[in-house]
XYZ file of N, CA and C in Angstrom:
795
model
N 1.966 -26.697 -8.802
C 1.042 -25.716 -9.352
C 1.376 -25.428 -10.811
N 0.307 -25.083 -11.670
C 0.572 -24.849 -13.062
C 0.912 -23.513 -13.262
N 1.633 -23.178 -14.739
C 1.991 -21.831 -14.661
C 0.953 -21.575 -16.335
N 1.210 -20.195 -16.066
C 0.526 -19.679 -17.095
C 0.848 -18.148 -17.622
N 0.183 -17.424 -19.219
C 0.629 -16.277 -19.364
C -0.223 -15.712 -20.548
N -0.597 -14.582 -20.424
C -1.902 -13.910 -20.618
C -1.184 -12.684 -21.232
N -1.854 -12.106 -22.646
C -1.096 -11.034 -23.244
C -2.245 -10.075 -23.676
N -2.291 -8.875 -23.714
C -3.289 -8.117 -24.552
C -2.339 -6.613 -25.031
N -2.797 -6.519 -26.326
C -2.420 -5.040 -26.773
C -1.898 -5.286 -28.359
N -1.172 -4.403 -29.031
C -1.173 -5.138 -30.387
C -0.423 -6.262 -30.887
N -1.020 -6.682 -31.854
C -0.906 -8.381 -32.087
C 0.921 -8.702 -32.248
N 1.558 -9.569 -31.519
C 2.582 -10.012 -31.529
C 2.227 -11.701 -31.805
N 3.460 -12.017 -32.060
C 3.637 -13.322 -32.345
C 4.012 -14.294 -31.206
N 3.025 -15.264 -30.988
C 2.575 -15.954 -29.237
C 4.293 -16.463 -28.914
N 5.284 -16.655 -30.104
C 6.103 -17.184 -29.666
C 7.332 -15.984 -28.971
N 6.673 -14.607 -28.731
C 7.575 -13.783 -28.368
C 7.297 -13.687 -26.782
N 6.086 -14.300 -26.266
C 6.008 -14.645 -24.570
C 6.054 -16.429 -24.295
N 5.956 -16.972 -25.418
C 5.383 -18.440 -24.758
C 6.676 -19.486 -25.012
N 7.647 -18.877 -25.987
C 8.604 -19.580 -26.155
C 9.857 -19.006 -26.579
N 10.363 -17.540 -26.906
C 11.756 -16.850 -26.827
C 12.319 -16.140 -25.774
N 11.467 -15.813 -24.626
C 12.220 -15.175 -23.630
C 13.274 -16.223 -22.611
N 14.419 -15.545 -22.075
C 14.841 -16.396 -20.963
C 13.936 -17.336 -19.988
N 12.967 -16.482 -19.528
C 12.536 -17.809 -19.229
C 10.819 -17.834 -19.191
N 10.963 -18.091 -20.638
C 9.195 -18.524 -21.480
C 8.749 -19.244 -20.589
N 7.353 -19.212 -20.917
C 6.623 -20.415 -20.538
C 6.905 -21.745 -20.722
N 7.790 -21.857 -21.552
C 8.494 -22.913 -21.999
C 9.497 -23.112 -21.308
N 10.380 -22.753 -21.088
C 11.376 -22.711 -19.774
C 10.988 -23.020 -18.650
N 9.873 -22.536 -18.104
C 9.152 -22.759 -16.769
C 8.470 -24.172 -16.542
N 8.188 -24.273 -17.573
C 7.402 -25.682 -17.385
C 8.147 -26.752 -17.242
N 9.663 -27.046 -17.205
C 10.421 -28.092 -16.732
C 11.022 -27.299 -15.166
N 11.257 -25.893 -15.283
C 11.907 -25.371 -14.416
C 11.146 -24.173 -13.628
N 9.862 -23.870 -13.126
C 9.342 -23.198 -12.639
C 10.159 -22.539 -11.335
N 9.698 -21.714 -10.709
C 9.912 -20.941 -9.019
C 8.823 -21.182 -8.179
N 8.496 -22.311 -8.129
C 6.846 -23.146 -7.554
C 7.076 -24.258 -6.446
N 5.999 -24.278 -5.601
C 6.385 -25.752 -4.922
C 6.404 -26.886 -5.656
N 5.630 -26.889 -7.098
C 5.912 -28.100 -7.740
C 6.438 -27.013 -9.095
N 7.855 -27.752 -9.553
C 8.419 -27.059 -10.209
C 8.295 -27.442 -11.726
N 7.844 -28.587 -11.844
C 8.057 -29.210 -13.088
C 6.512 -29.339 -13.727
N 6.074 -28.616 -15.298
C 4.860 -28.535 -15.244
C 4.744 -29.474 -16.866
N 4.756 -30.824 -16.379
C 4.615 -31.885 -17.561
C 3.391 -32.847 -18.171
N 2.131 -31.918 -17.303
C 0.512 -32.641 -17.318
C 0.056 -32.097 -18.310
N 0.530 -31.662 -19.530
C 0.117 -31.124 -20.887
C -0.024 -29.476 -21.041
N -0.676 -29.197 -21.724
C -0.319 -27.126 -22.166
C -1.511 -27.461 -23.211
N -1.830 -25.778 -23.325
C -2.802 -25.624 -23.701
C -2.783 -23.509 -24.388
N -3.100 -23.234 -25.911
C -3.033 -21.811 -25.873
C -4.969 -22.085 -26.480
N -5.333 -20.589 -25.681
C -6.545 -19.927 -26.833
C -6.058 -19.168 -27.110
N -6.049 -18.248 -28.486
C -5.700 -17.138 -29.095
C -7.459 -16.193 -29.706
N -7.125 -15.107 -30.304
C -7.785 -14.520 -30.309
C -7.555 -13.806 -31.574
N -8.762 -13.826 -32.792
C -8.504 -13.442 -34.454
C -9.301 -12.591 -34.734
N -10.196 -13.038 -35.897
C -10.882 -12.300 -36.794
C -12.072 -12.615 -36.193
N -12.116 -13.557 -35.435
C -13.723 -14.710 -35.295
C -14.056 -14.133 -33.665
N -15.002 -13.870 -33.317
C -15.466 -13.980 -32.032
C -14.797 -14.926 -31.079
N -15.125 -16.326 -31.664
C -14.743 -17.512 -30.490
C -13.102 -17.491 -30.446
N -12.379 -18.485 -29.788
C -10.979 -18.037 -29.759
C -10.894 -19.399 -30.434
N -9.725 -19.467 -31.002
C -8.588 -20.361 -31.743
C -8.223 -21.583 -30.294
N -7.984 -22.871 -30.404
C -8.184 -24.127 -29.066
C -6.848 -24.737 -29.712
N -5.692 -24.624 -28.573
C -5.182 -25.893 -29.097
C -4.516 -26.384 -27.746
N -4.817 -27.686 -27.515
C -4.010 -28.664 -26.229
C -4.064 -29.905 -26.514
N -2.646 -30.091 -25.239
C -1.944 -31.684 -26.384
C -1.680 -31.420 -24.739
N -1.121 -33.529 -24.499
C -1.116 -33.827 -23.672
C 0.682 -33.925 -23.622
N 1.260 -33.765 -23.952
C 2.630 -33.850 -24.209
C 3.368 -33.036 -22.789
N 4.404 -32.906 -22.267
C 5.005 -31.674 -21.390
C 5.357 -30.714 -22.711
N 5.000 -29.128 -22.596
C 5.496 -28.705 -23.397
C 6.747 -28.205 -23.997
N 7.682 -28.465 -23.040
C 9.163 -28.176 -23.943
C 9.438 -29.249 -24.693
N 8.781 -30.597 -24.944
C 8.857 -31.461 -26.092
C 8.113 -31.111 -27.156
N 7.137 -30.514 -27.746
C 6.002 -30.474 -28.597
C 6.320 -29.835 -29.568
N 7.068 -30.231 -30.597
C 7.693 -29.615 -31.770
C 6.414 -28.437 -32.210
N 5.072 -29.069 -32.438
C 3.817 -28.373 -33.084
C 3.623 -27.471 -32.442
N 3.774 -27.311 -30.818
C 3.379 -26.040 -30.408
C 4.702 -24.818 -30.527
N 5.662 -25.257 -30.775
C 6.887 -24.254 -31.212
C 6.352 -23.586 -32.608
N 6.189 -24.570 -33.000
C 5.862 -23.905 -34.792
C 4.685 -23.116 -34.579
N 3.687 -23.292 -33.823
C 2.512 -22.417 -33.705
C 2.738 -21.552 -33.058
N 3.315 -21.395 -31.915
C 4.412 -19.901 -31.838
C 4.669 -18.994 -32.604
N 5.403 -19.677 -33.460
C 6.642 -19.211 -34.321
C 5.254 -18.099 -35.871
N 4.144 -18.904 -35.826
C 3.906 -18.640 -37.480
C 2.108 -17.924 -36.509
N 1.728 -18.077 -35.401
C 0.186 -17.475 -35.499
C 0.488 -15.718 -34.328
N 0.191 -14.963 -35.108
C -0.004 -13.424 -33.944
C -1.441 -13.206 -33.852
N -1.215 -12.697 -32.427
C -2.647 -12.387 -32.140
C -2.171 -11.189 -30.957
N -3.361 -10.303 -30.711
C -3.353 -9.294 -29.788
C -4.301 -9.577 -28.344
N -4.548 -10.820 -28.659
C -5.147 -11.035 -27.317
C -4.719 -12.819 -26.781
N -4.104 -13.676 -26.296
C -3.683 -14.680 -26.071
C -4.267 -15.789 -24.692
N -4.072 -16.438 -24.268
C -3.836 -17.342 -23.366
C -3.100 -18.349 -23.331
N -2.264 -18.645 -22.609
C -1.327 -19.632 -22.552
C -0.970 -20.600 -21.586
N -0.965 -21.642 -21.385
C -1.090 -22.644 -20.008
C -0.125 -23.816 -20.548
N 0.764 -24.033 -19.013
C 1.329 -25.422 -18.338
C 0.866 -26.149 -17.196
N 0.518 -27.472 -17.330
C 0.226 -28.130 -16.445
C 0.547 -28.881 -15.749
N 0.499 -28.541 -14.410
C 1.344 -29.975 -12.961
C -0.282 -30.549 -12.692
N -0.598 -31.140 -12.585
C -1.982 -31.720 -12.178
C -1.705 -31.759 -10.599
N -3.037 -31.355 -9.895
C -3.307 -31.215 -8.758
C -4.989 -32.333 -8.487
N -5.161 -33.193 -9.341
C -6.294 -33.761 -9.922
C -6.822 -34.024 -11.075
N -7.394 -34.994 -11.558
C -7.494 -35.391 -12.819
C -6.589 -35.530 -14.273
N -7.107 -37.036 -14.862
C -6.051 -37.335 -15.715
C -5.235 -36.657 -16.387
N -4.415 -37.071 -17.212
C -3.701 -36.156 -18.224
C -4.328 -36.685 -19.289
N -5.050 -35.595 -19.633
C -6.161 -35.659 -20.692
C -5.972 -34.324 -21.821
N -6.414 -34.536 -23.110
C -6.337 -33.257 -23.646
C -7.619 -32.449 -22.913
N -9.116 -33.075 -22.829
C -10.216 -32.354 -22.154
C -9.525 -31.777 -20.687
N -8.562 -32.252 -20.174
C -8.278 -31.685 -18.550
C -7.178 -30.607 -18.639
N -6.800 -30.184 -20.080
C -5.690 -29.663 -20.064
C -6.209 -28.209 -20.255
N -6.072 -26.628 -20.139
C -6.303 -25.506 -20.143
C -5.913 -24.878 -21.337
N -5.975 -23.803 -21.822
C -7.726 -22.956 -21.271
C -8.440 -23.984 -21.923
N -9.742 -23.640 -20.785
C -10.998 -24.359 -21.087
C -11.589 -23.325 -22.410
N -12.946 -23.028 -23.016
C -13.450 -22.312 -24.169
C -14.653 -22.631 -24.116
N -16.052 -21.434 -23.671
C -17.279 -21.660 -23.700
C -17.730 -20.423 -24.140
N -18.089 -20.193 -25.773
C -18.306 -19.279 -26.519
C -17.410 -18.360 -26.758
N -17.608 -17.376 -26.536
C -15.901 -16.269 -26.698
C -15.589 -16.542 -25.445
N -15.991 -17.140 -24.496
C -14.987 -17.285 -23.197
C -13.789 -17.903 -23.159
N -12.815 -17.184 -22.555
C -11.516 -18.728 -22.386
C -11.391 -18.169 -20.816
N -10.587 -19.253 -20.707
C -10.419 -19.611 -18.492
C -9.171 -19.944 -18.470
N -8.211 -20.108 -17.540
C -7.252 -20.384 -17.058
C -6.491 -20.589 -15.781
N -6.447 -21.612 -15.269
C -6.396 -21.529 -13.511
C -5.128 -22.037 -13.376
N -4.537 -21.273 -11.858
C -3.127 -21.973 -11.503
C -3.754 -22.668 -9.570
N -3.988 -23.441 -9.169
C -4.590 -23.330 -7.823
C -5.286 -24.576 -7.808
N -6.253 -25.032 -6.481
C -6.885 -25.767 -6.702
C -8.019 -25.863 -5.678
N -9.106 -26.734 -5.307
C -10.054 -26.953 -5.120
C -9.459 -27.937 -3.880
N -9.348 -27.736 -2.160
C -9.418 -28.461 -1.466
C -10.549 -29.261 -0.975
N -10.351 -30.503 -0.747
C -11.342 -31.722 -0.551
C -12.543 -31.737 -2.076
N -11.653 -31.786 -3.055
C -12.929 -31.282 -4.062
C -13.726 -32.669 -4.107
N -12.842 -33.645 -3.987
C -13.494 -35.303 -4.051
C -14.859 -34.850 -3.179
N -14.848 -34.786 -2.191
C -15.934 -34.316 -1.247
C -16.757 -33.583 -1.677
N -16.705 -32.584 -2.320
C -17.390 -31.543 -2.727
C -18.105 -31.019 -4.623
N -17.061 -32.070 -5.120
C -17.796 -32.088 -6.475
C -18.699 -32.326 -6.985
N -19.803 -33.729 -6.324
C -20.755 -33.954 -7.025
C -22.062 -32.732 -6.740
N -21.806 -31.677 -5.404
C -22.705 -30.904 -4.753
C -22.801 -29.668 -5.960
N -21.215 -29.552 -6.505
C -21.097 -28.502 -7.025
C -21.617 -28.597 -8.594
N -21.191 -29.805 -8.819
C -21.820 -29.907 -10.142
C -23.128 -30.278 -10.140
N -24.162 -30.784 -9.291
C -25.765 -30.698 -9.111
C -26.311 -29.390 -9.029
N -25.063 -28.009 -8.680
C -26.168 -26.737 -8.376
C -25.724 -26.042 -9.836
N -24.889 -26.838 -11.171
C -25.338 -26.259 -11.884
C -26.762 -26.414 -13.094
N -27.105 -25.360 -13.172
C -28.260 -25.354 -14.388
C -27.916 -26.577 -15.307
N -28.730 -27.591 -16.291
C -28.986 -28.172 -17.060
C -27.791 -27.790 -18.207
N -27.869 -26.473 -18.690
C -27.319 -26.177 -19.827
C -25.751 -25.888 -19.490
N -25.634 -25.310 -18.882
C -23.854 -24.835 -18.458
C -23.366 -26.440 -17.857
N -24.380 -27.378 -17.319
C -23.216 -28.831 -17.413
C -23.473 -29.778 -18.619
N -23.585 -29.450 -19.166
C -23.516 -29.932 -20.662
C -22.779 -29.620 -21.518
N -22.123 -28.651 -20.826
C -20.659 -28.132 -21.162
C -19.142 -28.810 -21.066
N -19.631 -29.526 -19.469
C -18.860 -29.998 -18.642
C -18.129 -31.549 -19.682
N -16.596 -31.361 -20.129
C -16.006 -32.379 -20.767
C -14.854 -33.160 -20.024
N -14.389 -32.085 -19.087
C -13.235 -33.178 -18.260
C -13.481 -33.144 -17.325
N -12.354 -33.149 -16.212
C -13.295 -33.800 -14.550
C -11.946 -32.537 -13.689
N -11.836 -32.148 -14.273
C -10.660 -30.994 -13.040
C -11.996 -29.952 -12.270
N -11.156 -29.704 -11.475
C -11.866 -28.661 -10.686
C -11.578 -27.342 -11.031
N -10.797 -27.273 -11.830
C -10.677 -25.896 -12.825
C -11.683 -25.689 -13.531
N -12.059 -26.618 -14.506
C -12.961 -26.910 -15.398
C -14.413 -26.377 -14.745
N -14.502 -26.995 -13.987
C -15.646 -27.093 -13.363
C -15.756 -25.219 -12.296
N -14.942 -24.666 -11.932
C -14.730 -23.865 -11.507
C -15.413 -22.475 -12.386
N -14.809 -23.093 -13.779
C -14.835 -21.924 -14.820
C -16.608 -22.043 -15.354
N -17.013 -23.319 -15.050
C -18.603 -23.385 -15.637
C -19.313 -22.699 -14.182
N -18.738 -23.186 -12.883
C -19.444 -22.228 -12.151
C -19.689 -20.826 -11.866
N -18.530 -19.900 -12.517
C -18.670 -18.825 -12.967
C -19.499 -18.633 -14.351
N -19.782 -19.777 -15.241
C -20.795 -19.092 -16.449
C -22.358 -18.549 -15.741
N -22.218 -19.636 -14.922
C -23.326 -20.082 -14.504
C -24.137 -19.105 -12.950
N -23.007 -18.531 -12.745
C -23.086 -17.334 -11.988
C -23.111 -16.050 -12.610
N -23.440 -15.797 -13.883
C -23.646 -14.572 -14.295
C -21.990 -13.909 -15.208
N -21.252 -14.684 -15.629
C -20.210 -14.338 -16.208
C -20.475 -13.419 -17.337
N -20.921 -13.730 -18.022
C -21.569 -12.826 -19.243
C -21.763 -11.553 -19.234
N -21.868 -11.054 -18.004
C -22.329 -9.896 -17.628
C -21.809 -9.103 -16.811
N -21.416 -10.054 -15.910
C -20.820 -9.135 -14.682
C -19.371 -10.483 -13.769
N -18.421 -10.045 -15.124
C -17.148 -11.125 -13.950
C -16.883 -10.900 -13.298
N -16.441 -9.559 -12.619
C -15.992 -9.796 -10.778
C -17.006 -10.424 -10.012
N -18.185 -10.012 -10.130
C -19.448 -10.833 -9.259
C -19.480 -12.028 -9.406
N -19.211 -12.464 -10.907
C -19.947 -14.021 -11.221
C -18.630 -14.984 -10.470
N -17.090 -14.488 -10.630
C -15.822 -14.999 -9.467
C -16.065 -14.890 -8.119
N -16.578 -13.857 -7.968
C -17.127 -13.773 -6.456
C -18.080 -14.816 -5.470
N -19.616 -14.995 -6.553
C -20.295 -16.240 -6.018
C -19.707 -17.731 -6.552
N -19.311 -17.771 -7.443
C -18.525 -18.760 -7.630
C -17.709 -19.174 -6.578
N -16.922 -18.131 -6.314
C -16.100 -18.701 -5.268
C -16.796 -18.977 -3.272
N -17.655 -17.757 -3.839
C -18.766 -18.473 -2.405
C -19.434 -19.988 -2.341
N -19.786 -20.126 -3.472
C -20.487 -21.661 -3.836
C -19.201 -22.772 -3.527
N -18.340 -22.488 -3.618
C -17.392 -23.528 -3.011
C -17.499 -23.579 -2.022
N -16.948 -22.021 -1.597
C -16.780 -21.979 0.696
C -17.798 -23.067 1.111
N -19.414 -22.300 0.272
C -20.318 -23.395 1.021
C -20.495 -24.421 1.119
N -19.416 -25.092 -0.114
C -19.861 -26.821 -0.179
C -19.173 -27.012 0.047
N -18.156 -26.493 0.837
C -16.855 -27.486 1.918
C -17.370 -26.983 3.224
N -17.927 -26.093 3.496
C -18.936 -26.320 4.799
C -19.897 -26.809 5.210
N -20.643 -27.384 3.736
C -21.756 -28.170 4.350
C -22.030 -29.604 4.580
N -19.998 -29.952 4.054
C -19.582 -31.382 4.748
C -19.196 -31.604 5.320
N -18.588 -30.645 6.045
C -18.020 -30.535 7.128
C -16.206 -30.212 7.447
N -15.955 -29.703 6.374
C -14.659 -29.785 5.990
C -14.178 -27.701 6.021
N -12.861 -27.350 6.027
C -12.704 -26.204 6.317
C -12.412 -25.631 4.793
N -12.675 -25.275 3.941
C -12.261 -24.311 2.873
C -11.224 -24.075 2.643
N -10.716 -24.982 1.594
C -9.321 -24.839 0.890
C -9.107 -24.601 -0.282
N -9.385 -23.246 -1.199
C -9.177 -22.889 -2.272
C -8.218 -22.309 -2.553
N -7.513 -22.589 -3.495
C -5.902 -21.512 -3.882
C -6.601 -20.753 -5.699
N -6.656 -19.725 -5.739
C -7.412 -19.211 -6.799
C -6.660 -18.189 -7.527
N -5.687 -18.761 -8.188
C -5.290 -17.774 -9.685
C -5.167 -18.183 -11.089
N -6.359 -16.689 -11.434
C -7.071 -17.439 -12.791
C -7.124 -16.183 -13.443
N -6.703 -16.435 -14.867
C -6.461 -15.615 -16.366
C -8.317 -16.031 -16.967
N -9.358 -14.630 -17.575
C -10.078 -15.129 -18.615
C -10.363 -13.755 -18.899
N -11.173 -14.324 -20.530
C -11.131 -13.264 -21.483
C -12.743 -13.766 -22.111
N -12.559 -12.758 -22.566
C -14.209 -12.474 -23.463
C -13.567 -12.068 -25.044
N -12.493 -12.071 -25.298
C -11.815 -12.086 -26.417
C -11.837 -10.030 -26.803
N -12.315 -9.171 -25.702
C -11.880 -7.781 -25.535
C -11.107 -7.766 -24.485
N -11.652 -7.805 -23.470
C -10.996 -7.932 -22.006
C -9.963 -8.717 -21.712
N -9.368 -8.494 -20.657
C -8.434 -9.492 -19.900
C -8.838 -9.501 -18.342
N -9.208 -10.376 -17.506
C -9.391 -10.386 -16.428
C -8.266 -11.460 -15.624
N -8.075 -11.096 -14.541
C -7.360 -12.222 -13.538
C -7.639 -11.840 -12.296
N -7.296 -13.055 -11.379
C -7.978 -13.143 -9.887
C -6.970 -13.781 -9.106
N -6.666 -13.107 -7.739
C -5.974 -13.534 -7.234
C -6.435 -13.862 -5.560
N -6.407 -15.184 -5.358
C -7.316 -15.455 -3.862
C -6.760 -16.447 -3.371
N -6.807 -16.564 -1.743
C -6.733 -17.707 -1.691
C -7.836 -17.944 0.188
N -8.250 -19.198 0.623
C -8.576 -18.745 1.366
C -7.452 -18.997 2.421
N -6.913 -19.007 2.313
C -5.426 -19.140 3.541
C -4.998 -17.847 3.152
N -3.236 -17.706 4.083
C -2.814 -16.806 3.165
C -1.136 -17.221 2.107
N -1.642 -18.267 1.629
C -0.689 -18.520 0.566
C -1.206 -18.352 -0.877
N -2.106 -17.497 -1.039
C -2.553 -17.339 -3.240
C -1.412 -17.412 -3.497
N -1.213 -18.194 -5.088
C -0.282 -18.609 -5.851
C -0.294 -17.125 -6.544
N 1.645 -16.894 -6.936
C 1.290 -15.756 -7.331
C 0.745 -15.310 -8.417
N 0.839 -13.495 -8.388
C 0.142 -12.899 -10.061
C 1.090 -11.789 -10.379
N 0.981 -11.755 -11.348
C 1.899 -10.143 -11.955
C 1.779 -9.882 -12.911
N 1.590 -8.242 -13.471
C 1.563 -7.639 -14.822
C 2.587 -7.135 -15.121
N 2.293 -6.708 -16.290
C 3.744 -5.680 -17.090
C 3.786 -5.441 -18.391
N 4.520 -4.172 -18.650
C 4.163 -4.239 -19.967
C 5.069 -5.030 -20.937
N 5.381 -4.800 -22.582
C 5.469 -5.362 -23.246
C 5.530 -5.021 -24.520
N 6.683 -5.413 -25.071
C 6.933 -4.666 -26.552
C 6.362 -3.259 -26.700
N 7.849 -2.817 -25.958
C 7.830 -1.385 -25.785
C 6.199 -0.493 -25.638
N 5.796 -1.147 -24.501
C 4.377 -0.490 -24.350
C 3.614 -1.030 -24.913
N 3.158 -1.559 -26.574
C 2.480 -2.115 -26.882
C 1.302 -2.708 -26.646
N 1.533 -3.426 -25.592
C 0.579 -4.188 -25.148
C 1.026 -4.948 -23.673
N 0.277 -5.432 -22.392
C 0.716 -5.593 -21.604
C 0.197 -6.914 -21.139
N 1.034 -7.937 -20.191
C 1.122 -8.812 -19.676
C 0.252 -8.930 -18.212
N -0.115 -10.515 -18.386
C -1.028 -10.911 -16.983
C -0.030 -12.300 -16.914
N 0.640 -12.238 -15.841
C 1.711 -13.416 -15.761
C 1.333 -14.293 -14.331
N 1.487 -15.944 -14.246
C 1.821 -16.605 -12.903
C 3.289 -16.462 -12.242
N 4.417 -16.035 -13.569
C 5.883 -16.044 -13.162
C 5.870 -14.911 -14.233
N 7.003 -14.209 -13.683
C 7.384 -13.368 -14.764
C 8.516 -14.486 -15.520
N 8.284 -14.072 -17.034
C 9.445 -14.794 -17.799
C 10.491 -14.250 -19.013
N 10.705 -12.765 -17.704
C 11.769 -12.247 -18.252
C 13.008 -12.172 -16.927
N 14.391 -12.388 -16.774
C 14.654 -12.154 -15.316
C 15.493 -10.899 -15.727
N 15.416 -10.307 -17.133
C 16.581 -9.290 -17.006
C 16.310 -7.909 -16.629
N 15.736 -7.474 -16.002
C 15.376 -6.268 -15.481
C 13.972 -6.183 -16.104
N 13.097 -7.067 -15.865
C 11.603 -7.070 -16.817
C 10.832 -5.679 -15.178
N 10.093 -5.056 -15.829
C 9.618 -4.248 -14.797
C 7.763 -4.796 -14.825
N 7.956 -5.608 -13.517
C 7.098 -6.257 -13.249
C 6.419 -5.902 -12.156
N 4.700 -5.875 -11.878
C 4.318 -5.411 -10.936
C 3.604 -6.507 -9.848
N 3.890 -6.727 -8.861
C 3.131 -8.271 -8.086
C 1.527 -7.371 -7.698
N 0.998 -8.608 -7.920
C -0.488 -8.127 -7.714
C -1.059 -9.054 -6.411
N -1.452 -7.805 -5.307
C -1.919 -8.539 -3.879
C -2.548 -9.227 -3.801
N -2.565 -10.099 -3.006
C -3.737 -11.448 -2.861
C -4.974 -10.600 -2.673
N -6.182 -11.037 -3.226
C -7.696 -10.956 -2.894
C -7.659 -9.904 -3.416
N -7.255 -10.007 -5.205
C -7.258 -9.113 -5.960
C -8.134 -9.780 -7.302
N -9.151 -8.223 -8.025
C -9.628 -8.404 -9.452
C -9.324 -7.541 -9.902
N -8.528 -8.339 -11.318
C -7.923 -7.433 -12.088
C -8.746 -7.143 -13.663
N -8.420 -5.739 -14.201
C -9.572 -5.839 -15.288
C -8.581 -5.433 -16.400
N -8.348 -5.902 -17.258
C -7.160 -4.905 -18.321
C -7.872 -4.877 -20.027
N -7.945 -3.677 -20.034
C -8.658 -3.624 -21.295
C -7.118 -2.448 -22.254
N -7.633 -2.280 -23.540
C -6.522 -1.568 -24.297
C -6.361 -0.584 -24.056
N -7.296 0.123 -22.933
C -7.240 1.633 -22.456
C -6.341 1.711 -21.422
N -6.272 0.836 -20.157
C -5.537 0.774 -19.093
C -5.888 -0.250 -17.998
N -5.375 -0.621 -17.428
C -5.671 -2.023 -16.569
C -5.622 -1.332 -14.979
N -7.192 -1.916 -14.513
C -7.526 -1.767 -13.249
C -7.665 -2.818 -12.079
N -7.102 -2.372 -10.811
C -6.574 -3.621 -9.547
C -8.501 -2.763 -8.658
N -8.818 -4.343 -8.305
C -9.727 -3.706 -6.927
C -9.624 -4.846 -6.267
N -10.329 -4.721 -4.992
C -10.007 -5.590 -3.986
C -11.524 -6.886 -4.636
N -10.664 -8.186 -3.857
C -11.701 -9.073 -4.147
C -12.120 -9.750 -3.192
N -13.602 -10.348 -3.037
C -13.842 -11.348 -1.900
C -14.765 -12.383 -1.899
N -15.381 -13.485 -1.443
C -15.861 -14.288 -2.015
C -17.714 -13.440 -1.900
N -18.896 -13.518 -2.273
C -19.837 -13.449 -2.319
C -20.907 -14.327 -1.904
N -21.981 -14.049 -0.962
C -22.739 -15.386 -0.845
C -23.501 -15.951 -2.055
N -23.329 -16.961 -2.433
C -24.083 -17.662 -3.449
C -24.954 -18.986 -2.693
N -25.994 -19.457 -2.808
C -26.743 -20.176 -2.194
C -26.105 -21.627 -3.025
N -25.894 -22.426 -2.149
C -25.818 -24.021 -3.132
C -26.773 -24.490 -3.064
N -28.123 -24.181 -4.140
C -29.186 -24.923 -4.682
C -29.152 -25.795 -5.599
N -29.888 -27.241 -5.109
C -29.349 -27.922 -6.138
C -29.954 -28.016 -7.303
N -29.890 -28.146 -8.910
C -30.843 -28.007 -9.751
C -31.160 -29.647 -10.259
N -32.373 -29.930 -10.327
C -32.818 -30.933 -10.822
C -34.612 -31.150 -10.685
């Protein structure tokens, strides 16, 4: 499973979560607390500036080698972040397959995956609209996950648009006959907000946790915490939506929604 790490509040420098703590994101990604421990299928940050859309950068490299993404650490701050390591659970090691994905001020971020998706992908990508798969650049089921939430009303309303999203799967692994195997934890932003989701349909969801951060400052949406020295970290329950804005960050319960799989064409 991939790890990942999500920041909001005032602007720090990405290399004070993604690459100086005991154990950064950078640390984790050769040495995670995961069933797959080693996360060497490339990395990926969006950041968040002056501009609406967010700042893109992913390289296919494992990231504790990538001299460039240390230095971009080291020299860009921002008050709103995303940050991703990748174990592939499907599809190449590609820079297009590598995270966060970026569709307008949106960014996405998934740790989990899509059971029998071979089975179930071409259904899912026929029930989207014309315009949101024209979006579509790599072949993960993350990717594709995150356009089925545009495409469900993201813009407007994200707990709902995660909700049928994640119904539109249930249904297209039931209507092949197969039992529903989604593992669902996912970081996204609108470049104000911070949202994350924690689901699974078993009961193993990969985990989630917040916390704060430079002395209050600003607070954390984590897959691992990557502090071990007394970081005061909070685990967030499975079949959870989380909302964190600069005022205060809110937990509600989450569940999938019926969404119809119509196909468009």
């Amino acid at each position: 499973m991939c790890r990942w790490a999500a920041y909001l509040g005032e602007a720090v420098f990405l290399e004070d979560i993604i690459t100086a703590p005991c154990h950064s994101l950078i640390a984790q990604s050769p040495c995670a607390q995961a069933k797959s421990p080693t996360n060497g299928d490339g990395f990926g940050l969006a950041w968040y500036g002056d501009r609406p859309e967010p700042g893109l950068y992913r390289d296919i490299l494992p990231a504790w080698s990538d001299p460039n993404l240390k230095s971009l650490c080291r020299q860009i701050k921002s008050g709103l972040f995303l940050a991703h390591v990748r174990a592939s659970t499907g599809g190449a090691t590609s820079r297009m397959n590598c995270h966060p994905f970026v569709s307008g001020r949106w960014s996405f971020m998934h740790n989990g995956q899509i059971g029998g998706f071979e089975k179930i992908r071409r259904a899912l990508e026929n029930s989207l609209s014309d315009e949101v798969f024209d979006q579509r650049e790599g072949t993960t089921d993350s990717e594709l996950f995150f356009l089925l939430m545009i495409d469900q009303g993201l813009a407007s309303d994200p707990q709902g648009a995660v909700s049928r999203a994640t119904g539109r799967v249930i249904e297209a692994s039931r209507r092949v006959g197969i039992e529903p195997a989604l593992k669902l934890t996912a970081a996204f932003s609108d470049g104000e907000a911070l949202y994350a989701v924690r689901y699974a349909t078993d009961d193993h969801a990969p985990t989630l946790y917040t916390g704060a951060f430079a002395k209050r400052a600003g607070h954390c949406i984590v897959s691992e915490p990557f502090d071990r020295d007394g970081g005061d970290w909070q685990t967030i329950p499975p079949s959870s939506f989380v909302t964190m804005t600069r005022g205060g960050t809110g937990i509600r319960p989450f569940a999938p929604a019926a969404a119809p799989l119509a196909l468009v064409g």
